[in-house]
Amino acid sequence: MVREDNKIIFTGPVGVGKTTAIAALSDIPIISTDAQASDMTLNRKGHTTVAMDYGVLKLDEGTKIHLYGTPGQERFDFMWDILTTGGLGLILMLDNTRPNPKKDLHFFLHAFKDFIVDVPVVIGVSKTDIQTQPQIADYVDMLPEATADLRMLNPIPPIFEVDGRNKDDVKNLVMALLYSIDPGIGG
């Protein structure tokens, strides 16, 4: 059941568009902990999230959703457990232009395995306009292997093509997640 105060976590690799997606959807200016990249991340982008991104989506007068974005770098993984505490669900964003999206899918599902035992997952694949392969059907085919040893609330999470700059695309991810929690939310 969706509460008055809700928390959804966005995660995924560096440069996938988590900060951009939260900014596109948030009803307040986002809080971002970006710092200048100084490692291999510099090859993908100039700044990177080091603690979290935060925004708010107001569904109605009394209901809001807190949107938290995790850092994408594994060296900041201590923040992942902190941010997921009390979360209602996970939005995993994948970047179709990365060398091995299947490896990213597997890595992030396993990194959040303790969280996704109790909450639903929705997957958004970005940059499909730049790199058309793999296609969404390929990600669906990857899921059984990636989740074979995981106990997940929804073993076949919905997968969407998403442009993190597009408010409607990001809203579709959030609504799919909320629908997974409470199927009556759409009506």
mmCIF file of C-alpha atoms in Angstrom:
data_model
loop_
_atom_site.group_PDB
_atom_site.id
_atom_site.type_symbol
_atom_site.label_atom_id
_atom_site.label_comp_id
_atom_site.label_asym_id
_atom_site.label_seq_id
_atom_site.Cartn_x
_atom_site.Cartn_y
_atom_site.Cartn_z
ATOM 1 C CA MET A 1 0.000 0.000 0.000
ATOM 2 C CA VAL A 2 1.324 3.443 -0.862
ATOM 3 C CA ARG A 3 1.756 5.658 2.220
ATOM 4 C CA GLU A 4 1.666 9.438 2.560
ATOM 5 C CA ASP A 5 5.463 9.570 2.531
ATOM 6 C CA ASN A 6 7.147 7.173 0.128
ATOM 7 C CA LYS A 7 10.701 6.506 -0.969
ATOM 8 C CA ILE A 8 11.838 5.131 -4.323
ATOM 9 C CA ILE A 9 15.460 4.370 -5.150
ATOM 10 C CA PHE A 10 17.056 4.923 -8.574
ATOM 11 C CA THR A 11 20.256 2.989 -9.213
ATOM 12 C CA GLY A 12 22.486 1.964 -12.089
ATOM 13 C CA PRO A 13 25.951 2.534 -13.510
ATOM 14 C CA VAL A 14 27.728 5.865 -13.833
ATOM 15 C CA GLY A 15 26.333 8.084 -16.585
ATOM 16 C CA VAL A 16 23.056 6.214 -17.055
ATOM 17 C CA GLY A 17 20.950 9.279 -16.255
ATOM 18 C CA LYS A 18 19.793 8.839 -12.657
ATOM 19 C CA THR A 19 20.389 12.493 -11.717
ATOM 20 C CA THR A 20 18.778 13.668 -14.951
ATOM 21 C CA ALA A 21 15.747 11.396 -14.451
ATOM 22 C CA ILE A 22 15.152 12.617 -10.910
ATOM 23 C CA ALA A 23 15.535 16.240 -12.045
ATOM 24 C CA ALA A 24 13.032 15.670 -14.881
ATOM 25 C CA LEU A 25 10.382 14.367 -12.488
ATOM 26 C CA SER A 26 10.970 16.266 -9.253
ATOM 27 C CA ASP A 27 8.546 18.984 -8.198
ATOM 28 C CA ILE A 28 11.350 20.679 -6.266
ATOM 29 C CA PRO A 29 14.877 21.599 -7.345
ATOM 30 C CA ILE A 30 16.900 18.446 -6.759
ATOM 31 C CA ILE A 31 19.650 18.100 -4.221
ATOM 32 C CA SER A 32 22.667 16.574 -5.878
ATOM 33 C CA THR A 33 26.040 15.613 -4.452
ATOM 34 C CA ASP A 34 27.960 15.743 -7.694
ATOM 35 C CA ALA A 35 31.718 16.114 -7.601
ATOM 36 C CA GLN A 36 34.231 16.427 -10.382
ATOM 37 C CA ALA A 37 35.166 13.006 -11.691
ATOM 38 C CA SER A 38 38.796 12.093 -11.190
ATOM 39 C CA ASP A 39 38.999 8.428 -12.095
ATOM 40 C CA MET A 40 37.866 6.272 -15.016
ATOM 41 C CA THR A 41 34.449 7.922 -14.642
ATOM 42 C CA LEU A 42 35.961 10.978 -16.323
ATOM 43 C CA ASN A 43 35.800 9.021 -19.604
ATOM 44 C CA ARG A 44 31.968 8.951 -19.345
ATOM 45 C CA LYS A 45 31.196 12.335 -17.775
ATOM 46 C CA GLY A 46 32.777 15.323 -16.034
ATOM 47 C CA HIS A 47 30.868 15.086 -12.743
ATOM 48 C CA THR A 48 29.553 12.126 -10.791
ATOM 49 C CA THR A 49 27.244 11.557 -7.829
ATOM 50 C CA VAL A 50 29.216 10.734 -4.682
ATOM 51 C CA ALA A 51 26.476 10.386 -2.054
ATOM 52 C CA MET A 52 22.975 10.744 -3.489
ATOM 53 C CA ASP A 53 20.512 12.723 -5.543
ATOM 54 C CA TYR A 54 17.205 13.728 -4.010
ATOM 55 C CA GLY A 55 13.940 15.011 -5.407
ATOM 56 C CA VAL A 56 10.225 14.917 -4.590
ATOM 57 C CA LEU A 57 7.232 13.979 -6.722
ATOM 58 C CA LYS A 58 3.879 15.147 -5.365
ATOM 59 C CA LEU A 59 1.103 12.742 -6.342
ATOM 60 C CA ASP A 60 -1.669 14.665 -4.612
ATOM 61 C CA GLU A 61 -2.206 17.041 -1.690
ATOM 62 C CA GLY A 62 -1.136 14.538 0.951
ATOM 63 C CA THR A 63 1.006 12.041 -0.919
ATOM 64 C CA LYS A 64 4.544 12.584 -2.073
ATOM 65 C CA ILE A 65 7.292 10.307 -3.272
ATOM 66 C CA HIS A 66 10.872 10.920 -2.259
ATOM 67 C CA LEU A 67 13.192 10.083 -5.156
ATOM 68 C CA TYR A 68 16.709 9.009 -4.201
ATOM 69 C CA GLY A 69 19.477 8.325 -6.692
ATOM 70 C CA THR A 70 22.453 6.229 -5.664
ATOM 71 C CA PRO A 71 26.024 6.851 -6.721
ATOM 72 C CA GLY A 72 26.855 4.601 -9.668
ATOM 73 C CA GLN A 73 30.409 3.852 -8.635
ATOM 74 C CA GLU A 74 30.995 0.735 -6.561
ATOM 75 C CA ARG A 75 33.426 2.591 -4.286
ATOM 76 C CA PHE A 76 30.424 4.526 -2.928
ATOM 77 C CA ASP A 77 28.355 1.373 -2.348
ATOM 78 C CA PHE A 78 28.183 2.053 1.402
ATOM 79 C CA MET A 79 25.510 4.629 0.454
ATOM 80 C CA TRP A 80 23.372 1.980 -1.242
ATOM 81 C CA ASP A 81 22.306 0.321 2.038
ATOM 82 C CA ILE A 82 21.734 3.690 3.683
ATOM 83 C CA LEU A 83 19.543 4.957 0.855
ATOM 84 C CA THR A 84 17.464 1.791 0.475
ATOM 85 C CA THR A 85 16.413 1.718 4.130
ATOM 86 C CA GLY A 86 12.643 2.240 4.168
ATOM 87 C CA GLY A 87 12.394 2.233 0.376
ATOM 88 C CA LEU A 88 9.268 1.012 -1.424
ATOM 89 C CA GLY A 89 10.993 -0.116 -4.588
ATOM 90 C CA LEU A 90 13.964 0.021 -6.922
ATOM 91 C CA ILE A 91 14.249 1.546 -10.370
ATOM 92 C CA LEU A 92 17.294 0.068 -12.083
ATOM 93 C CA MET A 93 18.494 2.167 -14.985
ATOM 94 C CA LEU A 94 20.765 0.574 -17.569
ATOM 95 C CA ASP A 95 22.793 2.305 -20.284
ATOM 96 C CA ASN A 96 22.530 0.623 -23.676
ATOM 97 C CA THR A 97 25.832 2.232 -24.809
ATOM 98 C CA ARG A 98 27.927 0.559 -22.123
ATOM 99 C CA PRO A 99 30.176 -2.323 -23.225
ATOM 100 C CA ASN A 100 28.273 -5.034 -21.326
ATOM 101 C CA PRO A 101 24.724 -4.118 -20.236
ATOM 102 C CA LYS A 102 24.071 -7.770 -19.313
ATOM 103 C CA LYS A 103 26.900 -7.600 -16.795
ATOM 104 C CA ASP A 104 25.468 -4.317 -15.424
ATOM 105 C CA LEU A 105 22.020 -5.932 -15.086
ATOM 106 C CA HIS A 106 23.476 -8.859 -13.180
ATOM 107 C CA PHE A 107 25.755 -6.691 -11.029
ATOM 108 C CA PHE A 108 23.104 -4.233 -9.839
ATOM 109 C CA LEU A 109 20.412 -6.843 -9.214
ATOM 110 C CA HIS A 110 22.888 -8.770 -7.067
ATOM 111 C CA ALA A 111 24.215 -5.659 -5.331
ATOM 112 C CA PHE A 112 20.648 -4.859 -4.213
ATOM 113 C CA LYS A 113 19.555 -8.471 -3.614
ATOM 114 C CA ASP A 114 18.756 -7.950 0.079
ATOM 115 C CA PHE A 115 16.540 -4.969 -0.765
ATOM 116 C CA ILE A 116 14.668 -6.496 -3.715
ATOM 117 C CA VAL A 117 13.598 -9.557 -1.745
ATOM 118 C CA ASP A 118 10.822 -7.408 -0.269
ATOM 119 C CA VAL A 119 10.202 -4.695 -2.873
ATOM 120 C CA PRO A 120 9.449 -4.571 -6.588
ATOM 121 C CA VAL A 121 11.944 -3.642 -9.298
ATOM 122 C CA VAL A 122 11.355 -1.778 -12.552
ATOM 123 C CA ILE A 123 14.075 -1.517 -15.206
ATOM 124 C CA GLY A 124 14.612 1.431 -17.522
ATOM 125 C CA VAL A 125 17.042 1.166 -20.431
ATOM 126 C CA SER A 126 18.464 4.474 -21.613
ATOM 127 C CA LYS A 127 20.312 5.566 -24.752
ATOM 128 C CA THR A 128 18.557 3.078 -27.020
ATOM 129 C CA ASP A 129 18.423 5.880 -29.594
ATOM 130 C CA ILE A 130 22.243 5.908 -29.673
ATOM 131 C CA GLN A 131 22.814 2.135 -29.473
ATOM 132 C CA THR A 132 19.943 -0.069 -30.666
ATOM 133 C CA GLN A 133 21.401 -3.363 -29.412
ATOM 134 C CA PRO A 134 20.565 -5.038 -27.150
ATOM 135 C CA GLN A 135 16.843 -4.520 -27.615
ATOM 136 C CA ILE A 136 14.259 -4.667 -24.827
ATOM 137 C CA ALA A 137 13.412 -8.263 -25.814
ATOM 138 C CA ASP A 138 17.084 -9.144 -25.279
ATOM 139 C CA TYR A 139 16.937 -7.748 -21.742
ATOM 140 C CA VAL A 140 13.822 -9.826 -21.086
ATOM 141 C CA ASP A 141 15.785 -12.873 -22.283
ATOM 142 C CA MET A 142 18.686 -11.944 -19.948
ATOM 143 C CA LEU A 143 16.500 -11.778 -16.834
ATOM 144 C CA PRO A 144 16.121 -15.495 -16.060
ATOM 145 C CA GLU A 145 19.891 -15.973 -15.931
ATOM 146 C CA ALA A 146 20.509 -12.697 -14.067
ATOM 147 C CA THR A 147 17.865 -13.498 -11.434
ATOM 148 C CA ALA A 148 18.207 -17.291 -11.209
ATOM 149 C CA ASP A 149 19.796 -17.238 -7.748
ATOM 150 C CA LEU A 150 17.841 -14.249 -6.429
ATOM 151 C CA ARG A 151 14.675 -14.206 -4.422
ATOM 152 C CA MET A 152 12.784 -11.258 -5.855
ATOM 153 C CA LEU A 153 9.310 -9.940 -5.162
ATOM 154 C CA ASN A 154 8.690 -9.693 -8.920
ATOM 155 C CA PRO A 155 10.994 -12.180 -10.699
ATOM 156 C CA ILE A 156 10.181 -10.706 -14.121
ATOM 157 C CA PRO A 157 10.368 -6.948 -13.584
ATOM 158 C CA PRO A 158 8.870 -4.682 -16.235
ATOM 159 C CA ILE A 159 11.438 -3.199 -18.627
ATOM 160 C CA PHE A 160 11.034 0.100 -20.468
ATOM 161 C CA GLU A 161 13.024 2.157 -22.930
ATOM 162 C CA VAL A 162 13.573 5.481 -21.188
ATOM 163 C CA ASP A 163 15.053 8.870 -21.866
ATOM 164 C CA GLY A 164 15.958 10.283 -18.461
ATOM 165 C CA ARG A 165 15.388 13.804 -19.790
ATOM 166 C CA ASN A 166 11.777 13.001 -20.624
ATOM 167 C CA LYS A 167 9.428 13.539 -17.675
ATOM 168 C CA ASP A 168 6.796 11.182 -19.120
ATOM 169 C CA ASP A 169 9.323 8.356 -19.571
ATOM 170 C CA VAL A 170 10.526 8.665 -15.981
ATOM 171 C CA LYS A 171 6.963 9.002 -14.706
ATOM 172 C CA ASN A 172 6.115 5.714 -16.480
ATOM 173 C CA LEU A 173 8.904 3.979 -14.531
ATOM 174 C CA VAL A 174 7.633 5.350 -11.224
ATOM 175 C CA MET A 175 3.990 4.547 -12.021
ATOM 176 C CA ALA A 176 4.913 0.978 -13.030
ATOM 177 C CA LEU A 177 6.707 0.587 -9.713
ATOM 178 C CA LEU A 178 3.780 2.029 -7.753
ATOM 179 C CA TYR A 179 1.391 -0.228 -9.672
ATOM 180 C CA SER A 180 3.570 -3.215 -8.669
ATOM 181 C CA ILE A 181 3.090 -2.167 -5.043
ATOM 182 C CA ASP A 182 -0.634 -1.355 -5.292
ATOM 183 C CA PRO A 183 -2.498 -2.350 -8.479
ATOM 184 C CA GLY A 184 -5.380 -0.030 -7.502
ATOM 185 C CA ILE A 185 -3.176 3.056 -7.699
ATOM 186 C CA GLY A 186 -3.949 3.760 -11.348
ATOM 187 C CA GLY A 187 -7.684 3.926 -10.888
#
